[in-house]
């Protein structure tokens, strides 16, 4: 009997140890559009939560109401045990009312300076405005300015940010955010030499401003890949909004023409988990 008890204790200890090791492994799940869950340095980080059901938001291109697809998992599962929420900017496809309602107002947030008033109004009391960089639970988080379009449309789109995550024994991850390709982004890649670059590649356009992309499209994504060094590219922000004209299929086809392989460019489906 004593041997049986000892064996059970050993087995339980092994299971718990395995769970702790697994929880410290970096992985990413694409929820939908630009909404991501990243397990990083033992923490669950939620990125840009848009949690509205299909068709709850007005059309932005006159094609269909947004989002154009349903979530693959319950909202409760997405927000459960979240340690940190990072919001690149407060456009409705990156932070919507259902997200504000679903998240505990005590949840820690990291936000850009331009959005301080928005989150105060929404009642979040642990929202940290990140000017440059900070260390949060042994994770260094650096904010990077984005450029949400060019010319007249940029004036309408407002400020947006990207973020770089770094931690001991973890891959360096650069979350580019909503931006077109700029010299600043290329400089950030050179500076941080990231292992993974998460790119919003949907080629979103507002036709009232002359069909000018406000985020990376397939051509700009390929240009970024050419300057990405060792990094693997994870392309998201596709097939969920009516004003995004670069689809997964278009991006895959462009990559095939340029002989960019699947181990360099990863295009996850909604709900898919990627080990980093």
mmCIF file of C-alpha atoms in Angstrom:
data_model
loop_
_atom_site.group_PDB
_atom_site.id
_atom_site.type_symbol
_atom_site.label_atom_id
_atom_site.label_comp_id
_atom_site.label_asym_id
_atom_site.label_seq_id
_atom_site.Cartn_x
_atom_site.Cartn_y
_atom_site.Cartn_z
ATOM 1 C CA UNK A 1 0.000 0.000 0.000
ATOM 2 C CA UNK A 2 2.849 2.350 0.888
ATOM 3 C CA UNK A 3 4.459 1.698 -2.510
ATOM 4 C CA UNK A 4 1.162 2.503 -4.254
ATOM 5 C CA UNK A 5 0.837 5.804 -2.366
ATOM 6 C CA UNK A 6 4.427 6.736 -3.166
ATOM 7 C CA UNK A 7 3.866 5.916 -6.827
ATOM 8 C CA UNK A 8 0.733 8.086 -6.911
ATOM 9 C CA UNK A 9 2.606 10.976 -5.298
ATOM 10 C CA UNK A 10 5.436 10.605 -7.824
ATOM 11 C CA UNK A 11 2.995 10.486 -10.722
ATOM 12 C CA UNK A 12 1.099 13.551 -9.501
ATOM 13 C CA UNK A 13 4.348 15.422 -8.993
ATOM 14 C CA UNK A 14 5.424 14.556 -12.527
ATOM 15 C CA UNK A 15 2.116 15.771 -13.963
ATOM 16 C CA UNK A 16 2.345 19.070 -12.071
ATOM 17 C CA UNK A 17 5.952 19.574 -13.129
ATOM 18 C CA UNK A 18 5.050 18.838 -16.747
ATOM 19 C CA UNK A 19 2.206 21.347 -16.553
ATOM 20 C CA UNK A 20 4.544 24.017 -15.206
ATOM 21 C CA UNK A 21 7.026 23.387 -17.991
ATOM 22 C CA UNK A 22 4.296 23.504 -20.630
ATOM 23 C CA UNK A 23 2.815 26.723 -19.200
ATOM 24 C CA UNK A 24 6.163 28.454 -19.676
ATOM 25 C CA UNK A 25 6.350 27.503 -23.357
ATOM 26 C CA UNK A 26 5.560 30.382 -25.665
ATOM 27 C CA UNK A 27 2.620 29.867 -27.978
ATOM 28 C CA UNK A 28 0.144 31.980 -29.866
ATOM 29 C CA UNK A 29 -3.493 31.453 -30.773
ATOM 30 C CA UNK A 30 -5.244 33.469 -33.441
ATOM 31 C CA UNK A 31 -8.747 34.109 -32.154
ATOM 32 C CA UNK A 32 -10.007 36.124 -35.143
ATOM 33 C CA UNK A 33 -8.784 39.098 -37.141
ATOM 34 C CA UNK A 34 -6.058 40.739 -34.974
ATOM 35 C CA UNK A 35 -7.270 39.235 -31.703
ATOM 36 C CA UNK A 36 -4.567 36.964 -30.299
ATOM 37 C CA UNK A 37 -3.857 35.054 -27.128
ATOM 38 C CA UNK A 38 -0.144 34.737 -26.439
ATOM 39 C CA UNK A 39 1.202 32.486 -23.690
ATOM 40 C CA UNK A 40 4.515 34.135 -22.901
ATOM 41 C CA UNK A 41 6.864 33.665 -19.937
ATOM 42 C CA UNK A 42 4.087 31.909 -18.056
ATOM 43 C CA UNK A 43 1.538 34.693 -18.594
ATOM 44 C CA UNK A 44 -1.632 34.792 -20.691
ATOM 45 C CA UNK A 45 -1.614 37.971 -22.777
ATOM 46 C CA UNK A 46 -4.664 38.992 -24.788
ATOM 47 C CA UNK A 47 -4.042 41.240 -27.796
ATOM 48 C CA UNK A 48 -6.601 43.572 -29.408
ATOM 49 C CA UNK A 49 -9.836 41.865 -28.346
ATOM 50 C CA UNK A 50 -12.679 42.270 -30.833
ATOM 51 C CA UNK A 51 -15.326 39.954 -29.397
ATOM 52 C CA UNK A 52 -18.473 41.015 -31.255
ATOM 53 C CA UNK A 53 -20.633 38.329 -32.854
ATOM 54 C CA UNK A 54 -20.817 38.128 -36.630
ATOM 55 C CA UNK A 55 -22.543 41.135 -38.225
ATOM 56 C CA UNK A 56 -22.798 43.248 -35.049
ATOM 57 C CA UNK A 57 -20.794 46.202 -36.440
ATOM 58 C CA UNK A 58 -21.681 48.368 -39.434
ATOM 59 C CA UNK A 59 -19.924 47.838 -42.762
ATOM 60 C CA UNK A 60 -16.741 49.804 -43.461
ATOM 61 C CA UNK A 61 -16.667 49.102 -47.211
ATOM 62 C CA UNK A 62 -20.334 48.810 -48.127
ATOM 63 C CA UNK A 63 -19.973 45.059 -48.620
ATOM 64 C CA UNK A 64 -21.079 43.334 -45.412
ATOM 65 C CA UNK A 65 -21.531 43.981 -41.721
ATOM 66 C CA UNK A 66 -18.579 43.212 -39.477
ATOM 67 C CA UNK A 67 -17.117 40.963 -38.331
ATOM 68 C CA UNK A 68 -17.887 38.744 -41.305
ATOM 69 C CA UNK A 69 -17.220 35.486 -39.413
ATOM 70 C CA UNK A 70 -18.113 34.177 -35.974
ATOM 71 C CA UNK A 71 -15.691 33.491 -33.164
ATOM 72 C CA UNK A 72 -14.501 29.884 -32.974
ATOM 73 C CA UNK A 73 -14.604 29.824 -29.159
ATOM 74 C CA UNK A 74 -16.721 31.291 -26.366
ATOM 75 C CA UNK A 75 -15.903 34.794 -25.168
ATOM 76 C CA UNK A 76 -15.626 33.427 -21.622
ATOM 77 C CA UNK A 77 -12.816 31.122 -22.711
ATOM 78 C CA UNK A 78 -10.941 33.943 -24.438
ATOM 79 C CA UNK A 79 -10.911 36.266 -21.402
ATOM 80 C CA UNK A 80 -10.558 33.571 -18.713
ATOM 81 C CA UNK A 81 -7.439 33.939 -16.540
ATOM 82 C CA UNK A 82 -6.027 36.747 -18.661
ATOM 83 C CA UNK A 83 -2.999 38.319 -16.974
ATOM 84 C CA UNK A 84 -2.561 41.269 -19.334
ATOM 85 C CA UNK A 85 -4.341 42.916 -22.248
ATOM 86 C CA UNK A 86 -2.325 44.844 -24.830
ATOM 87 C CA UNK A 87 -4.311 47.197 -27.064
ATOM 88 C CA UNK A 88 -2.565 48.666 -30.106
ATOM 89 C CA UNK A 89 -5.345 51.252 -30.621
ATOM 90 C CA UNK A 90 -9.068 51.582 -30.014
ATOM 91 C CA UNK A 91 -10.624 51.169 -33.453
ATOM 92 C CA UNK A 92 -13.603 48.862 -33.113
ATOM 93 C CA UNK A 93 -11.892 45.958 -34.868
ATOM 94 C CA UNK A 94 -9.207 46.003 -32.146
ATOM 95 C CA UNK A 95 -11.179 46.809 -29.022
ATOM 96 C CA UNK A 96 -14.974 46.723 -29.074
ATOM 97 C CA UNK A 97 -17.794 47.101 -26.583
ATOM 98 C CA UNK A 98 -18.204 43.346 -25.954
ATOM 99 C CA UNK A 99 -14.506 43.215 -25.036
ATOM 100 C CA UNK A 100 -14.942 46.096 -22.603
ATOM 101 C CA UNK A 101 -17.919 44.355 -21.018
ATOM 102 C CA UNK A 102 -16.292 40.914 -20.873
ATOM 103 C CA UNK A 103 -13.048 42.004 -19.254
ATOM 104 C CA UNK A 104 -12.785 42.592 -15.514
ATOM 105 C CA UNK A 105 -12.181 46.299 -14.928
ATOM 106 C CA UNK A 106 -9.263 45.358 -12.655
ATOM 107 C CA UNK A 107 -7.474 43.606 -15.519
ATOM 108 C CA UNK A 108 -4.051 45.038 -16.279
ATOM 109 C CA UNK A 109 -3.857 46.777 -19.639
ATOM 110 C CA UNK A 110 -0.998 48.277 -21.596
ATOM 111 C CA UNK A 111 -2.124 51.015 -23.947
ATOM 112 C CA UNK A 112 -0.711 53.803 -26.085
ATOM 113 C CA UNK A 113 -0.756 57.422 -24.815
ATOM 114 C CA UNK A 114 -3.469 58.475 -27.260
ATOM 115 C CA UNK A 115 -5.958 56.043 -25.677
ATOM 116 C CA UNK A 116 -5.644 57.055 -22.016
ATOM 117 C CA UNK A 117 -8.967 58.942 -21.977
ATOM 118 C CA UNK A 118 -10.823 56.121 -23.735
ATOM 119 C CA UNK A 119 -9.909 53.500 -21.157
ATOM 120 C CA UNK A 120 -10.526 55.828 -18.247
ATOM 121 C CA UNK A 121 -14.038 56.393 -19.607
ATOM 122 C CA UNK A 122 -14.493 52.609 -19.991
ATOM 123 C CA UNK A 123 -13.690 52.189 -16.303
ATOM 124 C CA UNK A 124 -10.402 50.269 -16.450
ATOM 125 C CA UNK A 125 -8.370 51.254 -13.409
ATOM 126 C CA UNK A 126 -5.173 49.310 -14.157
ATOM 127 C CA UNK A 127 -4.420 50.669 -17.624
ATOM 128 C CA UNK A 128 -0.738 51.571 -18.010
ATOM 129 C CA UNK A 129 0.076 54.182 -20.621
ATOM 130 C CA UNK A 130 3.286 53.073 -22.277
ATOM 131 C CA UNK A 131 5.361 55.891 -23.731
ATOM 132 C CA UNK A 132 8.444 53.840 -24.512
ATOM 133 C CA UNK A 133 9.174 50.635 -22.561
ATOM 134 C CA UNK A 134 8.591 48.913 -19.234
ATOM 135 C CA UNK A 135 9.234 45.595 -17.527
ATOM 136 C CA UNK A 136 6.071 43.770 -16.502
ATOM 137 C CA UNK A 137 6.469 40.457 -14.645
ATOM 138 C CA UNK A 138 9.968 39.970 -16.103
ATOM 139 C CA UNK A 139 8.702 40.697 -19.619
ATOM 140 C CA UNK A 140 10.175 43.762 -21.295
ATOM 141 C CA UNK A 141 7.532 45.478 -23.411
ATOM 142 C CA UNK A 142 8.580 48.175 -25.876
ATOM 143 C CA UNK A 143 6.091 50.356 -27.734
ATOM 144 C CA UNK A 144 6.664 51.213 -31.407
ATOM 145 C CA UNK A 145 4.869 53.970 -33.321
ATOM 146 C CA UNK A 146 2.794 52.785 -36.272
ATOM 147 C CA UNK A 147 1.519 54.670 -39.301
ATOM 148 C CA UNK A 148 -2.100 53.789 -40.071
ATOM 149 C CA UNK A 149 -2.085 54.828 -43.726
ATOM 150 C CA UNK A 150 -0.662 57.679 -45.771
ATOM 151 C CA UNK A 151 -1.824 61.131 -46.848
ATOM 152 C CA UNK A 152 -5.330 62.306 -46.009
ATOM 153 C CA UNK A 153 -6.538 58.940 -44.713
ATOM 154 C CA UNK A 154 -3.800 58.943 -42.056
ATOM 155 C CA UNK A 155 -5.318 62.079 -40.534
ATOM 156 C CA UNK A 156 -8.593 60.224 -40.115
ATOM 157 C CA UNK A 157 -7.133 56.990 -38.739
ATOM 158 C CA UNK A 158 -5.304 58.478 -35.776
ATOM 159 C CA UNK A 159 -2.427 57.037 -33.768
ATOM 160 C CA UNK A 160 -1.602 53.357 -33.494
ATOM 161 C CA UNK A 161 1.198 51.328 -31.960
ATOM 162 C CA UNK A 162 3.105 48.083 -32.174
ATOM 163 C CA UNK A 163 4.851 46.274 -29.311
ATOM 164 C CA UNK A 164 7.969 44.158 -28.851
ATOM 165 C CA UNK A 165 7.984 41.423 -26.181
ATOM 166 C CA UNK A 166 11.256 40.153 -24.695
ATOM 167 C CA UNK A 167 11.928 37.798 -21.781
ATOM 168 C CA UNK A 168 14.588 35.367 -20.605
ATOM 169 C CA UNK A 169 14.373 31.990 -22.357
ATOM 170 C CA UNK A 170 11.556 33.273 -24.574
ATOM 171 C CA UNK A 171 11.520 34.233 -28.264
ATOM 172 C CA UNK A 172 11.506 37.927 -29.077
ATOM 173 C CA UNK A 173 8.119 38.787 -30.594
ATOM 174 C CA UNK A 174 7.367 41.954 -32.560
ATOM 175 C CA UNK A 175 3.662 42.724 -32.833
ATOM 176 C CA UNK A 176 3.571 45.217 -35.697
ATOM 177 C CA UNK A 177 -0.048 46.384 -35.299
ATOM 178 C CA UNK A 178 -2.106 48.407 -37.770
ATOM 179 C CA UNK A 179 0.416 50.212 -39.944
ATOM 180 C CA UNK A 180 1.766 50.437 -43.443
ATOM 181 C CA UNK A 181 5.398 49.525 -44.027
ATOM 182 C CA UNK A 182 7.705 52.342 -42.932
ATOM 183 C CA UNK A 183 11.395 52.907 -42.391
ATOM 184 C CA UNK A 184 10.709 52.928 -38.655
ATOM 185 C CA UNK A 185 9.398 49.353 -38.779
ATOM 186 C CA UNK A 186 12.446 48.194 -40.715
ATOM 187 C CA UNK A 187 14.684 49.889 -38.136
ATOM 188 C CA UNK A 188 12.839 48.151 -35.300
ATOM 189 C CA UNK A 189 13.449 44.783 -36.982
ATOM 190 C CA UNK A 190 17.164 45.574 -37.268
ATOM 191 C CA UNK A 191 17.350 46.757 -33.652
ATOM 192 C CA UNK A 192 15.529 43.878 -31.963
ATOM 193 C CA UNK A 193 16.276 41.041 -34.429
ATOM 194 C CA UNK A 194 12.979 39.337 -33.470
ATOM 195 C CA UNK A 195 12.311 35.626 -33.695
ATOM 196 C CA UNK A 196 8.679 36.228 -34.704
ATOM 197 C CA UNK A 197 6.976 39.173 -36.379
ATOM 198 C CA UNK A 198 3.179 39.282 -36.209
ATOM 199 C CA UNK A 199 1.921 41.281 -39.170
ATOM 200 C CA UNK A 200 -1.538 42.679 -39.853
ATOM 201 C CA UNK A 201 -1.608 41.820 -43.557
ATOM 202 C CA UNK A 202 -5.236 42.385 -44.520
ATOM 203 C CA UNK A 203 -4.662 45.268 -46.927
ATOM 204 C CA UNK A 204 -7.556 47.223 -45.399
ATOM 205 C CA UNK A 205 -8.733 50.216 -47.424
ATOM 206 C CA UNK A 206 -11.331 52.939 -47.081
ATOM 207 C CA UNK A 207 -12.612 53.485 -50.576
ATOM 208 C CA UNK A 208 -13.672 57.049 -49.805
ATOM 209 C CA UNK A 209 -9.929 57.815 -49.600
ATOM 210 C CA UNK A 210 -8.940 56.418 -52.984
ATOM 211 C CA UNK A 211 -8.272 52.776 -52.196
ATOM 212 C CA UNK A 212 -5.060 53.530 -50.300
ATOM 213 C CA UNK A 213 -4.066 50.706 -47.902
ATOM 214 C CA UNK A 214 -4.152 51.587 -44.213
ATOM 215 C CA UNK A 215 -2.361 48.399 -43.152
ATOM 216 C CA UNK A 216 0.079 46.101 -44.915
ATOM 217 C CA UNK A 217 -1.210 44.303 -47.998
ATOM 218 C CA UNK A 218 0.349 41.323 -49.773
ATOM 219 C CA UNK A 219 3.043 43.413 -51.500
ATOM 220 C CA UNK A 220 4.100 45.221 -48.348
ATOM 221 C CA UNK A 221 4.081 41.942 -46.408
ATOM 222 C CA UNK A 222 6.473 40.451 -48.964
ATOM 223 C CA UNK A 223 8.710 43.521 -48.656
ATOM 224 C CA UNK A 224 8.733 43.131 -44.884
ATOM 225 C CA UNK A 225 9.641 39.445 -45.238
ATOM 226 C CA UNK A 226 12.582 40.467 -47.390
ATOM 227 C CA UNK A 227 13.896 42.603 -44.531
ATOM 228 C CA UNK A 228 12.951 40.255 -41.689
ATOM 229 C CA UNK A 229 16.256 38.451 -41.183
ATOM 230 C CA UNK A 230 15.887 35.262 -39.133
ATOM 231 C CA UNK A 231 12.316 36.069 -38.078
ATOM 232 C CA UNK A 232 9.329 33.923 -38.911
ATOM 233 C CA UNK A 233 6.345 35.967 -40.048
ATOM 234 C CA UNK A 234 2.862 35.297 -38.680
ATOM 235 C CA UNK A 235 0.256 37.042 -40.839
ATOM 236 C CA UNK A 236 -3.150 37.891 -39.363
ATOM 237 C CA UNK A 237 -5.976 40.472 -39.751
ATOM 238 C CA UNK A 238 -7.524 38.697 -42.754
ATOM 239 C CA UNK A 239 -10.862 37.172 -43.769
ATOM 240 C CA UNK A 240 -12.874 38.787 -40.973
ATOM 241 C CA UNK A 241 -13.670 42.366 -42.058
ATOM 242 C CA UNK A 242 -15.333 43.702 -45.176
ATOM 243 C CA UNK A 243 -12.706 46.402 -45.810
ATOM 244 C CA UNK A 244 -9.748 43.984 -45.818
ATOM 245 C CA UNK A 245 -9.007 43.036 -49.414
ATOM 246 C CA UNK A 246 -5.922 40.884 -48.922
ATOM 247 C CA UNK A 247 -7.171 37.405 -48.072
ATOM 248 C CA UNK A 248 -5.255 34.380 -46.825
ATOM 249 C CA UNK A 249 -5.508 32.899 -50.315
ATOM 250 C CA UNK A 250 -4.114 36.017 -51.983
ATOM 251 C CA UNK A 251 -1.236 36.139 -49.510
ATOM 252 C CA UNK A 252 -0.443 32.433 -49.924
ATOM 253 C CA UNK A 253 -0.465 32.749 -53.712
ATOM 254 C CA UNK A 254 1.858 35.757 -53.594
ATOM 255 C CA UNK A 255 4.245 33.855 -51.318
ATOM 256 C CA UNK A 256 4.265 30.850 -53.658
ATOM 257 C CA UNK A 257 5.173 33.022 -56.621
ATOM 258 C CA UNK A 258 8.115 34.430 -54.668
ATOM 259 C CA UNK A 259 9.051 30.953 -53.354
ATOM 260 C CA UNK A 260 8.514 31.932 -49.729
ATOM 261 C CA UNK A 261 7.968 28.724 -47.784
ATOM 262 C CA UNK A 262 5.519 27.850 -45.013
ATOM 263 C CA UNK A 263 8.274 27.770 -42.423
ATOM 264 C CA UNK A 264 9.016 31.450 -43.135
ATOM 265 C CA UNK A 265 5.470 32.757 -43.579
ATOM 266 C CA UNK A 266 2.822 31.306 -41.262
ATOM 267 C CA UNK A 267 -0.806 32.141 -42.046
ATOM 268 C CA UNK A 268 -2.938 30.726 -39.225
ATOM 269 C CA UNK A 269 -6.635 29.981 -39.414
ATOM 270 C CA UNK A 270 -9.021 31.292 -36.751
ATOM 271 C CA UNK A 271 -8.548 29.280 -33.573
ATOM 272 C CA UNK A 272 -5.214 27.820 -34.663
ATOM 273 C CA UNK A 273 -2.423 27.522 -32.078
ATOM 274 C CA UNK A 274 1.218 28.052 -33.039
ATOM 275 C CA UNK A 275 4.112 27.060 -30.809
ATOM 276 C CA UNK A 276 6.766 29.756 -30.771
#
